[in-house]
Amino acid sequence: MRALLISTAAAFALLAAAPAALAQSPKQGGAAVVTFNNDLTTLDPQVGYDWQNWSVIKSIFDGLMDYKPGTTELEPDLAESYTVSDDGLTYTFKLRDGVKFHNGRAMTPADVKYSLERAVNPATQSPGGGYFSAIDGYDALAGGKATELAGIRIVDDKTISFTLTRPDATFLHLMAINFAYIVPKEEVEKAGADWGKKPVGTGAFKFSEWVPGQRIVLERNKDYFRQSVPYLDKLTFEFGQDPTVAILRLKNGEVDIVGDGIPPAQFTEIMADPANKELIAVGDQLQTGYVTMNVTQPPFDNLKIRQAVNMAINKDRITRLINNRAVPANQALPPAMPGYNTQNKGYAYDPEGAKKLLAEAGQPEGFTTELYAMNVDPNPRIAQAIQQDLAAIGIKAEIRSLAQAEVIAAGGTGKAPMIWSGGMAWIADFPDPANFYYGILGCAGAVEGGWNWSKYCNKELDGRAENADAMVKADQAETRISEWKSVFDDVLKDAPWAPVFNEKRFTYHSARLGGDPSLFTDPIHIPVNYDYIFAKDAQ
Amino acid sequence: MLLYFAKRLSASALILVGVTIVTFCLTFLIPADPVAMIAGRNSTPEMREQIRIQLGLDKPLIQQYAAYAQRLAQGDFGISYARKSEVGPLIASRLPATLLLMLGAIIAELLIGIPAGLYAAARRGRTGDKVAMTLSFLTVSTPQFVLGLSLLYFFSYLLGWFPLSGYGSLSHLILPAVTLGLAGGGWYSRMMRSSMIEILRQDYIRTARAKGMSERRVMLVHGLRNAILPIIAMIGLDVGIFMSGVVVVENVFGWPGIGQLMWQAIQSLDIPIIMGITTVAALFIVAGNLLADLVAPLIDPRIRLR
């Protein structure tokens, strides 16, 4: 048994840093208004799974683990400490004292067990239930043959343990994603079908009001276990706000954050205005935009053709086309992700070389194919740029610009030869390379209805990925990441994708709000880490 | 009259059933899978199959429709896929906003269309007429999102006369109502103009003029009263036109009505909401048409209902 007494270490660090931290810590108070074009669908942490509700849920609920604000660094949250058994199959969490739900009841290990079982129970229809497949008893519960997860054990009134059927190096990350957030059973049952509209959690903000189609209001949780946060007293989300109009409202001082970001049509103008310099935070996003090529269909079953496509696409030009709101990508993983290989430069832009590869593959005249793309700006424009690049080497790609659900269906069934992923692209649920593999590049996703739209299934790489994820010890972490690095290098050699760019985030906020820029482009909380930003007028 | 009403009512019911059938089939013709949207990107084929069974999507289409129609007859619109809450109350909570916007739009189009038509008829063939008719042509043909955004920019952002989108007070209502009403107002000004020109040719107008009545009085007392009747009969039909207009206008102005809900439901392929709103909108359109037919003979006794 290898004890990781993180809390003790953290406590010492905190004691040492306390006077300095207190002196700098912002005062609590004030309010902020965030706008979104679309309504939030739900605030149920086991169900909500779009970029919009994801971070609102994070402010209302907590999990056993979390990330340091503005970073991708894991730390215990509702857990005070944890231990991992030597075989990597048992995780034991000691819960923090004094954590209360917003209804006043103290959180217990039974709540943890209930919440995880709720995520896996098919009746919940959770889109994230599959993440917990390593927990013992998953198959029985997910298959409807049991009502509990056999692998979760309440050790005592402060301790809970999880037994896994296979070692899973991502397990601590999984305890930090929304699907594993802790909910109180009595409130879930009381609210019934309305639970997603009346959330009760342990988080920094307490749910106060939801006026359908208009606004959601959250208030500061005065009993939050971290006494110094959140800084804001009130957080209002307004819906139905077209981003173009929301920008005008922000300039008028009515709005603090445009949740949907800066519309492409206004981007250049807003960035050029010197008054906005301090108001726009720029950061990385765990995202890659890519073109998939269906490796089960000719001519993309030929490696040389796929490599030719990689060399034909002028990524710099596409990046300029979207006003440099991204950086050209050279591999599947985004640069901010552990496992990103700085040595790997990918396929350079080389139309002549691409033509040679086409000739070697027996297609010197090129061929006709289809490129699917989502029909929301800027994706049709990007698809057109790709179309032009491909035409330059003789590939005639007809663009199929469709609604999101239709593109996803064409990818899932394997009907689409090529898909530009923009608007539906993979943004990591947690900052680990594993999250960028199984569903979109591994065999598990290469099935009917899966998200591996290339239908690329390399059993050897799958095996190496699983071996990497069996390395759960702290001293194996580096070996594990370098193993993932080599898996992704080999993926790139097989070229099921042509990676195009990694989006950057630009968050436009009012002068009223303060906080480190990293909080406004937090890689985990999109668009903003609401818990740690503060109101300058309250200082 | 009563017999006519009964006949029309039963025909309307048939139309509604037809609308639900067509909408139901259309949502399934879209080459997309609602289960994939619900289950998300980490789901396994087994999970997707389970959800398909839970939602009854594994059954033949006819069986699915029968189950849907049966629930609908009891006022149950089903459960939203994305929101996991009941669709009926969801639509009900947004309907008042849409109805208020439509009422505002009807008032706006009458206030714009009738005076403009009167003015053009009085100035028939002169510059004033031409300007008014050109403007009416412009308002009819400008896309509503362009019109809405332009109005917002000038009157709300630059001049600050109205709030920049939202809901809750009369000042919030004016711009979206005018955006919707301008197109209708354009039509009405043309109708009003031709109707007025027609009336002004009548003998009783000539008599009124011969008596030495002022032109203003001739127009407003004898002319307007008769020329306005066909327009009143048209208002019922506007309900249908506005039902499609609200989808755009509500999105531009952040108006929390069913149009906005519809737009969001289409994006996420939330079939129960799409079906529910289509049915409710069809109900209003059918009711509006019925109303227009019933009002017509009251206004013009030469029209007989059979």
XYZ file of N, CA and C in Angstrom, chain B residues 109 112-113 117 133 136-137 139-141 181-194 231 234 238 241:
84
model
N -48.183 46.096 -37.526
C -48.418 46.077 -38.984
C -49.640 46.906 -39.357
N -48.665 50.536 -39.159
C -47.795 50.926 -40.269
C -48.564 50.863 -41.588
N -49.270 49.766 -41.808
C -49.854 49.492 -43.117
C -51.028 50.395 -43.459
N -51.046 53.032 -46.540
C -51.925 52.747 -47.670
C -52.846 53.921 -47.955
N -44.810 53.155 -51.766
C -44.885 51.811 -52.341
C -43.492 51.179 -52.486
N -42.614 49.978 -49.086
C -43.353 48.765 -48.717
C -42.714 47.556 -49.391
N -42.242 47.777 -50.608
C -41.566 46.688 -51.314
C -40.292 46.280 -50.570
N -39.592 46.685 -47.287
C -39.840 46.013 -46.001
C -40.331 44.588 -46.225
N -41.068 44.370 -47.314
C -41.559 43.011 -47.573
C -40.403 42.091 -47.943
N -39.411 42.639 -48.652
C -38.380 41.736 -49.164
C -37.098 41.673 -48.328
N -43.674 43.138 -37.834
C -44.805 43.889 -38.363
C -44.482 44.656 -39.630
N -43.218 44.987 -39.853
C -42.872 45.787 -41.034
C -43.206 45.049 -42.327
N -42.898 43.742 -42.341
C -43.195 42.966 -43.554
C -44.700 42.937 -43.783
N -45.458 42.606 -42.731
C -46.912 42.577 -42.853
C -47.459 43.961 -43.188
N -46.850 44.977 -42.587
C -47.280 46.356 -42.835
C -47.107 46.727 -44.303
N -46.045 46.223 -44.902
C -45.807 46.471 -46.328
C -46.936 45.899 -47.181
N -47.304 44.662 -46.859
C -48.419 44.041 -47.594
C -49.698 44.844 -47.395
N -49.949 45.181 -46.124
C -51.213 45.857 -45.818
C -51.293 47.218 -46.486
N -50.173 47.906 -46.604
C -50.218 49.231 -47.223
C -50.624 49.075 -48.690
N -50.146 48.000 -49.325
C -50.521 47.778 -50.724
C -51.994 47.401 -50.836
N -52.430 46.540 -49.934
C -53.844 46.155 -49.962
C -54.746 47.340 -49.676
N -54.332 48.112 -48.674
C -55.118 49.265 -48.250
C -55.222 50.263 -49.402
N -54.105 50.451 -50.092
C -54.073 51.405 -51.187
C -55.057 50.989 -52.286
N -54.983 49.719 -52.723
C -55.845 49.315 -53.842
C -57.314 49.268 -53.406
N -59.028 44.035 -44.801
C -57.789 43.881 -44.027
C -58.051 43.181 -42.703
N -58.097 39.625 -42.963
C -56.804 38.978 -43.230
C -56.005 38.673 -41.961
N -52.510 36.077 -40.682
C -51.174 36.498 -40.244
C -50.574 35.569 -39.211
N -48.342 33.263 -40.857
C -47.116 33.882 -41.369
C -46.158 34.181 -40.212
